[in-house]
XYZ file of C-alpha atoms in Angstrom:
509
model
C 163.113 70.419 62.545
C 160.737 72.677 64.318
C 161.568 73.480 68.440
C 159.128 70.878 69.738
C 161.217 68.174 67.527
C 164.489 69.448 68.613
C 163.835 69.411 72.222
C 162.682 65.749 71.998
C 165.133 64.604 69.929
C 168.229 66.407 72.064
C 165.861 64.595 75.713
C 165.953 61.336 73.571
C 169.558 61.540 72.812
C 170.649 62.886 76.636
C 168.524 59.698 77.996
C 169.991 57.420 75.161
C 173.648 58.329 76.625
C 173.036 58.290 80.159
C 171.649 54.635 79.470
C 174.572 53.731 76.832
C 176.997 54.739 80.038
C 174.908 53.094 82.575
C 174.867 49.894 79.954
C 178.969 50.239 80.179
C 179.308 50.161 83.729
C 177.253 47.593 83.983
C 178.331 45.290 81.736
C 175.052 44.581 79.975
C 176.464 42.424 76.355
C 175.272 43.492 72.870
C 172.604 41.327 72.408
C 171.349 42.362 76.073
C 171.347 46.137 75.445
C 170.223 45.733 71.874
C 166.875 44.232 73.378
C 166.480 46.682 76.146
C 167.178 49.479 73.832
C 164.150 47.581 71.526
C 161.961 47.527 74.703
C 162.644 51.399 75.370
C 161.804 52.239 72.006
C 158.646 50.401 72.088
C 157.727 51.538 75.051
C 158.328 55.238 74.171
C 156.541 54.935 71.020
C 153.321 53.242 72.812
C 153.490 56.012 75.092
C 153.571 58.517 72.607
C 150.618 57.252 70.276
C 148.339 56.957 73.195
C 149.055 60.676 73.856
C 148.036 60.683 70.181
C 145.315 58.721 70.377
C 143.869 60.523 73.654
C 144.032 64.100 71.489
C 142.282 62.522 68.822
C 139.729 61.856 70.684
C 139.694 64.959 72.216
C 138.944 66.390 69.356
C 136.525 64.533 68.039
C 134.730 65.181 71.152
C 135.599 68.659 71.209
C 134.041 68.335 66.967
C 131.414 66.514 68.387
C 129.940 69.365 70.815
C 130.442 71.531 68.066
C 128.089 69.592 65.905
C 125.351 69.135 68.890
C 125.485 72.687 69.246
C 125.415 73.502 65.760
C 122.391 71.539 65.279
C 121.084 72.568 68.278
C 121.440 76.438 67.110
C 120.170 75.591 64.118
C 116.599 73.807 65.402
C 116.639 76.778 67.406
C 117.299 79.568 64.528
C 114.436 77.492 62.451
C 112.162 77.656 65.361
C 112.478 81.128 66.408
C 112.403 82.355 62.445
C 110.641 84.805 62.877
C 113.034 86.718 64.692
C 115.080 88.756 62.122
C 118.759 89.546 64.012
C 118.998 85.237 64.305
C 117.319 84.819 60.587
C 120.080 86.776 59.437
C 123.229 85.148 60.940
C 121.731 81.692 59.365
C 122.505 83.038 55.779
C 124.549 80.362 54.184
C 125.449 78.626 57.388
C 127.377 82.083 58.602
C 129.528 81.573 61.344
C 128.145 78.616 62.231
C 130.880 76.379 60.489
C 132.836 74.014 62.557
C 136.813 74.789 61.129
C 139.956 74.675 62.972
C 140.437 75.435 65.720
C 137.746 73.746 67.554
C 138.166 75.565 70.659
C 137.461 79.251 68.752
C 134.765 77.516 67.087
C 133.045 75.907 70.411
C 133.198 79.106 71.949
C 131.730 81.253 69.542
C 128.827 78.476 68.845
C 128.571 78.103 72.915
C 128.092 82.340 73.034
C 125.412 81.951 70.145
C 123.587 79.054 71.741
C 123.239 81.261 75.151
C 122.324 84.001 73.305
C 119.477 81.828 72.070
C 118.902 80.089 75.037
C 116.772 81.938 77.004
C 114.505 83.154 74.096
C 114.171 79.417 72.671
C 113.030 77.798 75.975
C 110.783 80.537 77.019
C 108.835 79.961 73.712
C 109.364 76.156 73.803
C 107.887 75.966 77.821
C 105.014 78.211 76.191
C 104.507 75.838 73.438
C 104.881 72.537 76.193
C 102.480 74.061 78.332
C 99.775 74.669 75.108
C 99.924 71.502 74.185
C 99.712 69.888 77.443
C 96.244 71.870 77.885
C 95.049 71.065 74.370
C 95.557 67.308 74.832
C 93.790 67.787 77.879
C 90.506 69.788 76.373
C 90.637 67.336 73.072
C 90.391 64.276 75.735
C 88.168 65.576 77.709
C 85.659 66.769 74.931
C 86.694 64.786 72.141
C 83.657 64.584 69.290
C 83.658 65.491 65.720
C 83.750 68.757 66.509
C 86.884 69.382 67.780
C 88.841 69.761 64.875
C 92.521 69.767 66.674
C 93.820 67.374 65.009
C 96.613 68.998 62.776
C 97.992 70.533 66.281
C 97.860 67.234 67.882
C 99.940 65.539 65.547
C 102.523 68.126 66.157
C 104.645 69.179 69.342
C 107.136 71.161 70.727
C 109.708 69.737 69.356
C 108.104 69.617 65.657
C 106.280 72.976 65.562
C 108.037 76.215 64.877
C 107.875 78.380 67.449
C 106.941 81.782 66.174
C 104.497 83.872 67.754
C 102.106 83.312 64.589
C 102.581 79.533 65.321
C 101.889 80.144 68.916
C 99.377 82.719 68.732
C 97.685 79.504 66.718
C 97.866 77.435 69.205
C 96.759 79.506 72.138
C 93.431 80.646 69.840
C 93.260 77.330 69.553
C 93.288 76.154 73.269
C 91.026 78.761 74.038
C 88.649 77.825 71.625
C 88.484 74.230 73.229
C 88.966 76.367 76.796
C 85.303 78.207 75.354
C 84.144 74.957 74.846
C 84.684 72.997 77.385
C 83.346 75.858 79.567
C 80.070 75.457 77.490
C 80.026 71.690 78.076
C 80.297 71.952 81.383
C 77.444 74.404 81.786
C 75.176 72.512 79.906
C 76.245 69.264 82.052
C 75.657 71.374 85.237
C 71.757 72.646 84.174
C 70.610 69.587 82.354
C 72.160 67.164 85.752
C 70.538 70.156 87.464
C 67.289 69.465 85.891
C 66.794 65.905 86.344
C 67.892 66.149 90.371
C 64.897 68.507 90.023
C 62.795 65.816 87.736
C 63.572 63.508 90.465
C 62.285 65.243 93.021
C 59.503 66.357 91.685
C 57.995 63.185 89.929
C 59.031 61.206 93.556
C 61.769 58.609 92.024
C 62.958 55.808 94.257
C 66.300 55.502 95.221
C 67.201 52.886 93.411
C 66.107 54.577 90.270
C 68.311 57.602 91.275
C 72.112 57.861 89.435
C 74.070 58.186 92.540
C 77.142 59.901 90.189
C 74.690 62.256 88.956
C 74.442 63.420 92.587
C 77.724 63.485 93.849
C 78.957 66.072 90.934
C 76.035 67.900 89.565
C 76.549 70.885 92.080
C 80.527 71.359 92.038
C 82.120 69.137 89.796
C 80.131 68.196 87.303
C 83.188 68.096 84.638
C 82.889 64.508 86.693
C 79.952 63.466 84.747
C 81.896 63.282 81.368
C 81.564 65.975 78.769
C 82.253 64.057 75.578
C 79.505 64.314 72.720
C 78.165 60.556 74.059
C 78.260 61.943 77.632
C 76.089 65.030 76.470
C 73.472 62.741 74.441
C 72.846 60.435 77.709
C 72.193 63.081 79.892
C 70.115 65.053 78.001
C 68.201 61.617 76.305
C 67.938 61.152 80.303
C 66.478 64.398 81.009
C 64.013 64.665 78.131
C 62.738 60.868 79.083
C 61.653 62.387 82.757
C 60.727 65.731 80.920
C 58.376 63.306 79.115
C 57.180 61.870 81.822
C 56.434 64.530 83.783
C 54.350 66.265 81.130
C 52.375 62.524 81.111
C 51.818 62.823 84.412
C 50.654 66.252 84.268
C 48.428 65.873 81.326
C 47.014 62.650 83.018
C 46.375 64.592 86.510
C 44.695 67.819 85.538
C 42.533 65.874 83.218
C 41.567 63.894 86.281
C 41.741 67.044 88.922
C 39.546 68.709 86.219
C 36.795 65.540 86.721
C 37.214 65.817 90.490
C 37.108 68.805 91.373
C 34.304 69.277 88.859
C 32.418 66.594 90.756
C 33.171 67.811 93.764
C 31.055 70.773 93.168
C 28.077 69.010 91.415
C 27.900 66.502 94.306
C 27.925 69.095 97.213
C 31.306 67.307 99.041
C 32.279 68.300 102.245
C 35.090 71.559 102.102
C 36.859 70.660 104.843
C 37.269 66.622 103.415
C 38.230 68.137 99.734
C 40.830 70.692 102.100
C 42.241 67.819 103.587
C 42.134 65.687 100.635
C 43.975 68.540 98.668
C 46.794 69.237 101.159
C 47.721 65.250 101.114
C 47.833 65.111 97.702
C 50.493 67.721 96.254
C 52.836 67.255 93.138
C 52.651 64.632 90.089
C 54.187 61.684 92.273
C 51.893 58.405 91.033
C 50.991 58.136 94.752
C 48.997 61.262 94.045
C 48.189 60.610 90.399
C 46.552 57.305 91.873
C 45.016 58.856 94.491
C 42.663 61.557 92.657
C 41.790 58.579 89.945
C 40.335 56.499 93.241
C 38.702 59.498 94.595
C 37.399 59.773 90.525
C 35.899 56.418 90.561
C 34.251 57.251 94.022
C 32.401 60.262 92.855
C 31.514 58.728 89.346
C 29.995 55.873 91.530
C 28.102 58.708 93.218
C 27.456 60.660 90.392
C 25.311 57.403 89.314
C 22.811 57.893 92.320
C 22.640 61.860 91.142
C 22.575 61.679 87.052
C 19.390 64.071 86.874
C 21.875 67.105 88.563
C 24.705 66.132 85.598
C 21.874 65.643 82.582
C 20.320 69.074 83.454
C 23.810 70.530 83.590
C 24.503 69.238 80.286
C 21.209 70.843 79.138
C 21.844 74.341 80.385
C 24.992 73.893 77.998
C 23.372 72.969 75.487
C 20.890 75.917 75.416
C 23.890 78.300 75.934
C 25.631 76.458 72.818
C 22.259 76.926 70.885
C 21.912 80.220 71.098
C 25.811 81.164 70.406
C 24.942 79.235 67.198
C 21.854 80.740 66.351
C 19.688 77.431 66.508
C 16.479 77.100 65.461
C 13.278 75.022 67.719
C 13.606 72.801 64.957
C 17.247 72.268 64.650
C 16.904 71.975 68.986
C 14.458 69.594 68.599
C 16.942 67.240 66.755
C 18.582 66.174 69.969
C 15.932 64.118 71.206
C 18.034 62.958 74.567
C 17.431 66.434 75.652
C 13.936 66.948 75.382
C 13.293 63.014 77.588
C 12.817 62.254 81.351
C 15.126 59.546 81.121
C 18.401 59.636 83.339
C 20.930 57.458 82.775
C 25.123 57.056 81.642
C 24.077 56.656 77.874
C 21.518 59.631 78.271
C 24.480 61.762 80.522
C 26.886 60.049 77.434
C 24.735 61.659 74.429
C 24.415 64.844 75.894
C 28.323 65.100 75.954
C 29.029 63.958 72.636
C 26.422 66.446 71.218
C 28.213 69.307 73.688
C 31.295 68.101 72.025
C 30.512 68.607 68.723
C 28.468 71.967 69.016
C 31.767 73.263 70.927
C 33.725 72.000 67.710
C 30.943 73.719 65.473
C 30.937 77.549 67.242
C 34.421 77.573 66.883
C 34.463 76.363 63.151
C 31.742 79.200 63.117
C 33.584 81.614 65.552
C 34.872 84.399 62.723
C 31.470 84.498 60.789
C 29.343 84.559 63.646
C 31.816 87.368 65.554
C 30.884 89.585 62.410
C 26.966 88.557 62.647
C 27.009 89.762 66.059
C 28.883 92.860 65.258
C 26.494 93.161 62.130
C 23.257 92.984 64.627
C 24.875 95.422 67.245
C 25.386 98.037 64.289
C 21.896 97.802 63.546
C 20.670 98.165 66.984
C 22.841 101.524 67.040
C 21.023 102.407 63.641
C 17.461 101.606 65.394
C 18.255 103.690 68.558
C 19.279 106.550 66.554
C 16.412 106.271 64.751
C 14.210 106.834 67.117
C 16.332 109.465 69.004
C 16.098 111.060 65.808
C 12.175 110.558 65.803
C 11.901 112.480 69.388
C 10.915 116.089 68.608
C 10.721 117.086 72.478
C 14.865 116.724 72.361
C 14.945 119.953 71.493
C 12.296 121.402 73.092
C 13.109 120.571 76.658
C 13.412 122.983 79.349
C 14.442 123.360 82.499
C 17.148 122.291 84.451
C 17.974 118.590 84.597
C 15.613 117.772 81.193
C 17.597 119.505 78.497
C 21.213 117.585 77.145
C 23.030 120.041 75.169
C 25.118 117.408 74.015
C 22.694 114.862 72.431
C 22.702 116.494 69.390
C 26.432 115.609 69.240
C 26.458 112.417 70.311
C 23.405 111.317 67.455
C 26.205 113.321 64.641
C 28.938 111.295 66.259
C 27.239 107.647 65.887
C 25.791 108.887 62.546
C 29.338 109.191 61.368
C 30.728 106.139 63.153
C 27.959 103.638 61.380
C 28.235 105.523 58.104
C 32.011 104.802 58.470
C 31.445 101.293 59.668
C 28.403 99.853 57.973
C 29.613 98.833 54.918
C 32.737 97.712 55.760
C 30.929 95.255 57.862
C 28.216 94.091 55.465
C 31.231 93.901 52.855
C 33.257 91.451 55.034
C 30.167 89.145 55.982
C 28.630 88.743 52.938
C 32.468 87.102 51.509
C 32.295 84.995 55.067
C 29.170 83.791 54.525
C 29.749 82.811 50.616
C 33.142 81.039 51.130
C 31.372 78.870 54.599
C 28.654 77.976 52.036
C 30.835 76.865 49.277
C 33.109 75.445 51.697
C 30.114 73.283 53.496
C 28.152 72.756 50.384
C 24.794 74.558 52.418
C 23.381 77.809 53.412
C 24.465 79.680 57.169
C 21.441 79.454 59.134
C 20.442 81.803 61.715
C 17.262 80.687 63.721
C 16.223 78.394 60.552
C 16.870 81.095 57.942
C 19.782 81.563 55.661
C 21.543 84.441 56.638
C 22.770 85.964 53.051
C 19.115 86.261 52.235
C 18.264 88.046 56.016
C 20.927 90.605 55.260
C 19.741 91.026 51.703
C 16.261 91.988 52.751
C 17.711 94.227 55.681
C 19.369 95.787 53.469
C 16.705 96.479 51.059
C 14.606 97.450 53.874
C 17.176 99.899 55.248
C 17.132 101.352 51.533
C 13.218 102.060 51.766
C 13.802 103.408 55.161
C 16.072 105.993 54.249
C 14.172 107.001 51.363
C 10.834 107.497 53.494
C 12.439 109.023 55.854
C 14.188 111.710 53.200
C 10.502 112.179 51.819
C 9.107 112.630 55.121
C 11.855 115.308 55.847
C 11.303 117.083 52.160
C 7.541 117.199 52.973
C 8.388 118.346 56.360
C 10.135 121.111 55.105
C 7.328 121.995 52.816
C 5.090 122.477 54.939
C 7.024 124.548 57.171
C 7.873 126.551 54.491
C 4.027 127.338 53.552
C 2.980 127.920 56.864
C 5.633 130.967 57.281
C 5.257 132.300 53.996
C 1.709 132.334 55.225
C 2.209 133.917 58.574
C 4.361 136.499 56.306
C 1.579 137.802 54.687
C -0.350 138.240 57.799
C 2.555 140.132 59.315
C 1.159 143.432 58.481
C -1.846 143.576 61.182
C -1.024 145.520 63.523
C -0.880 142.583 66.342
C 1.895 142.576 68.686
C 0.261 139.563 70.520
C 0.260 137.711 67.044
C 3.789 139.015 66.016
C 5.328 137.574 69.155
C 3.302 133.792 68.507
C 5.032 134.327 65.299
C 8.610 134.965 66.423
C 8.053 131.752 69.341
C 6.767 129.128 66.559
C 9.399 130.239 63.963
C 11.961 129.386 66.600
C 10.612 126.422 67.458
C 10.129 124.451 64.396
C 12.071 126.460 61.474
C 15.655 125.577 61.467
């Protein structure tokens, strides 16, 4: 029997003879101290299993913490893996298992857990506070977009908290952070936009979002920034974006008829001043306003149709001679060769405007390189004849002579030898593909073109060659006459001798 047992058993046995004497004195029969001595018993051994059953449970609670702390160390060690001292001490459980006694064992898993503590809920508060702001930015913007999905599903708790895990999640956050940044600024310029719409096309208040409003300046998060928020606004802002451009198409074409009446029909400046200042911006009050003040002046323009028809006319002559018209082809438009005045005549001379405009600029390239074709030949006529002036020269004097004519002819030689064909190249392959495109000949004042420049050309041919025989014969000449005058040279004239010297430096180069 071990010390503990001795020292009860000697107490039990010092009690039990104290109560045996006691029993004696009293009296107390058999039967009497055989029961009380039953009731002792009982009692000691109730009192003694509760002590047992009270340690039990002391240490099952005391196995219990060490469990919860266990578990807790290890959801700790799995979240913080990446931290190599704690990955290390995990090996095989380590020191982590719970074996008598239970005190040692709490203490050493209660130093661990501290050690891990601090570390573990810094990273989890991190990871709380992520998540917290990515919920926020995925409710916020929520659209197909935002792929955050395999984060959501996750959280503190769940996710293992190593930096790469974290570093994840903060990329992540700022990525919606970027975007709902970007969602705000376009809810901010296009809100921005149609307060400016509004103002500017004159919309009633009751046609005015009040929201839209209150938040477009500072908080326009406010208006909503999800992928259906974004398509309303902006379907709202392209609508008055729409309109606007309606409105703006529909009032310059009538400003353009106003104002253009204005001037044909002599109107009073200071009335078309005043009309002008009352009538600002593309609200349909104005819009309205310049299509009455239209239908006033056409009603006008009725008692003055003669001032619009010969308008019309002076375009038409303009138009005719950009296209190279001939009388006859003129002559076609009978309206504009008749006294007669009216809204069909005024009518007819517009539509045939119309469709000459359409025609010069169907015609615009070819007829750009016909009228560079006919300046090039006016250069080749002036120099020509600059050519043809033998006094250029001869001139004397101050103020007659221009040393630097000769230049100038060598120059524009040059420049239309350069040029010329070139030129004559690229109109002639104009001129074929309009033909074959249109099925007839280019006309220029009621001849076909190809064959003008043909004959030019062979005229320019003849020209040069005349004037190359003119030269050769030239030079003959001159050549005769001072082979002549050498023969003479001998007589003993110094008056002759010095008519020589002044015509051989006059006409022999």
């Amino acid at each position: 029997m071990d010390r503990r047992g001795s020292y009860i058993s000697s107490q039990l046995t010092v009690i039990n003879d104290k109560l045996q004497l006691l029993y004696d004195e009293i009296g107390i029969s058999e039967d009497e101290r055989n029961t009380r001595e039953r009731n002792l018993y009982s009692a000691v051994s109730h009192a003694l299993e509760h002590q047992v059953e009270e340690v039990t449970a002391e240490k099952e609670n005391l196995f219990k913490s060490c469990q919860d702390l266990r578990e807790q160390l290890l959801t700790m060690m799995a979240a913080l893996q990446d931290v190599q001292d704690i990955s290390l001490s995990c090996q095989a459980g380590g020191d982590l298992e719970i074996k008598p006694p239970l005190m040692t064992a709490f203490e050493t898993l209660s130093n661990k857990h501290q050690e891990l503590k601090g570390l573990y809920s810094q990273r989890y508060q991190k990871a709380h506070e992520l998540f917290d702001s990515l919920r926020m930015l995925s409710t916020a913007i929520e659209g197909p977009d935002i792929d955050s999905n395999s984060f959501l599903s996750l959280s503190p708790d769940t996710l293992s908290l190593t930096d790469t895990n974290l570093a994840a999640l903060e990329a992540e956050v700022a990525r919606l952070s970027e975007e709902y940044k970007h969602r705000v600024r376009i809810v901010q310029e296009d809100a921005n936009q149609i307060v400016t719409l509004w103002a500017q096309l004159g919309t009633s208040q009751h046609n005015i979002d009040r929201n839209i409003l209150a938040y477009y300046k500072d908080r326009p998060e406010m208006l909503g920034l999800t992928n259906a928020h974004l398509e309303k606004l902006s379907a709202k802002k392209n609508s008055l974006q729409d309109e606007k451009e309606s409105r703006l198409s529909r009032l310059s074409a009538t400003k353009a008829a106003v104002q253009y009446l204005w001037a044909k029909l002599s109107e009073d400046e200071a009335a078309i001043k005043a009309f002008d200042r009352a009538n600002r911006g593309i609200a349909l009050h104005v819009i309205e306003a310049y299509e009455q003040e239209n239908a006033r002046l056409n009603e006008k323009k009725r008692d003055h149709m003669q001032i619009f028809i010969e308008d019309a006319r002076h375009t038409l002559h303009r138009l005719w001679d950009n296209l190279y018209f001939s009388e006859d082809e003129m002559l076609e438009f009978t309206p504009a060769w008749t006294d007669i005045f009216t809204d069909a005549s005024l009518a007819a001379h517009e539509s045939e405007i119309a469709r000459l405009e359409q025609l010069l600029q169907e015609r615009k390239p070819t007829l750009a390189l016909i009228g560079a074709y006919r300046e090039l030949q006016q250069d080749i006529v002036e120099l020509e004849q600059s050519q043809q002036d033998a006094s250029r020269l001869m001139s004397r004097g101050p103020g007659r002579r221009d040393p630097s004519r000769l230049l100038r002819e060598e120059q524009m030689r040059k420049r239309i030898a350069k040029r010329k064909p070139k030129l004559i190249n690229d109109l002639m392959t104009a001129l074929r593909k309009w033909e074959k495109e249109n099925g007839r000949p280019f006309m220029v004042n009621g001849e076909r073109f190809l064959d003008i420049l043909h004959e030019e050309e062979a005229a320019a041919k003849v020209r040069i060659i005349i004037l190359l025989y003119t030269e050769w014969l030239t030079i003959l000449i001159k050549l005769n006459l001072v082979i002549e005058i050498a023969k003479n040279s001998c007589t003993p004239n110094s008056g002759f001798r010095i008519s020589l010297g002044v015509y051989c430096k006059a006409n022999c180069r």
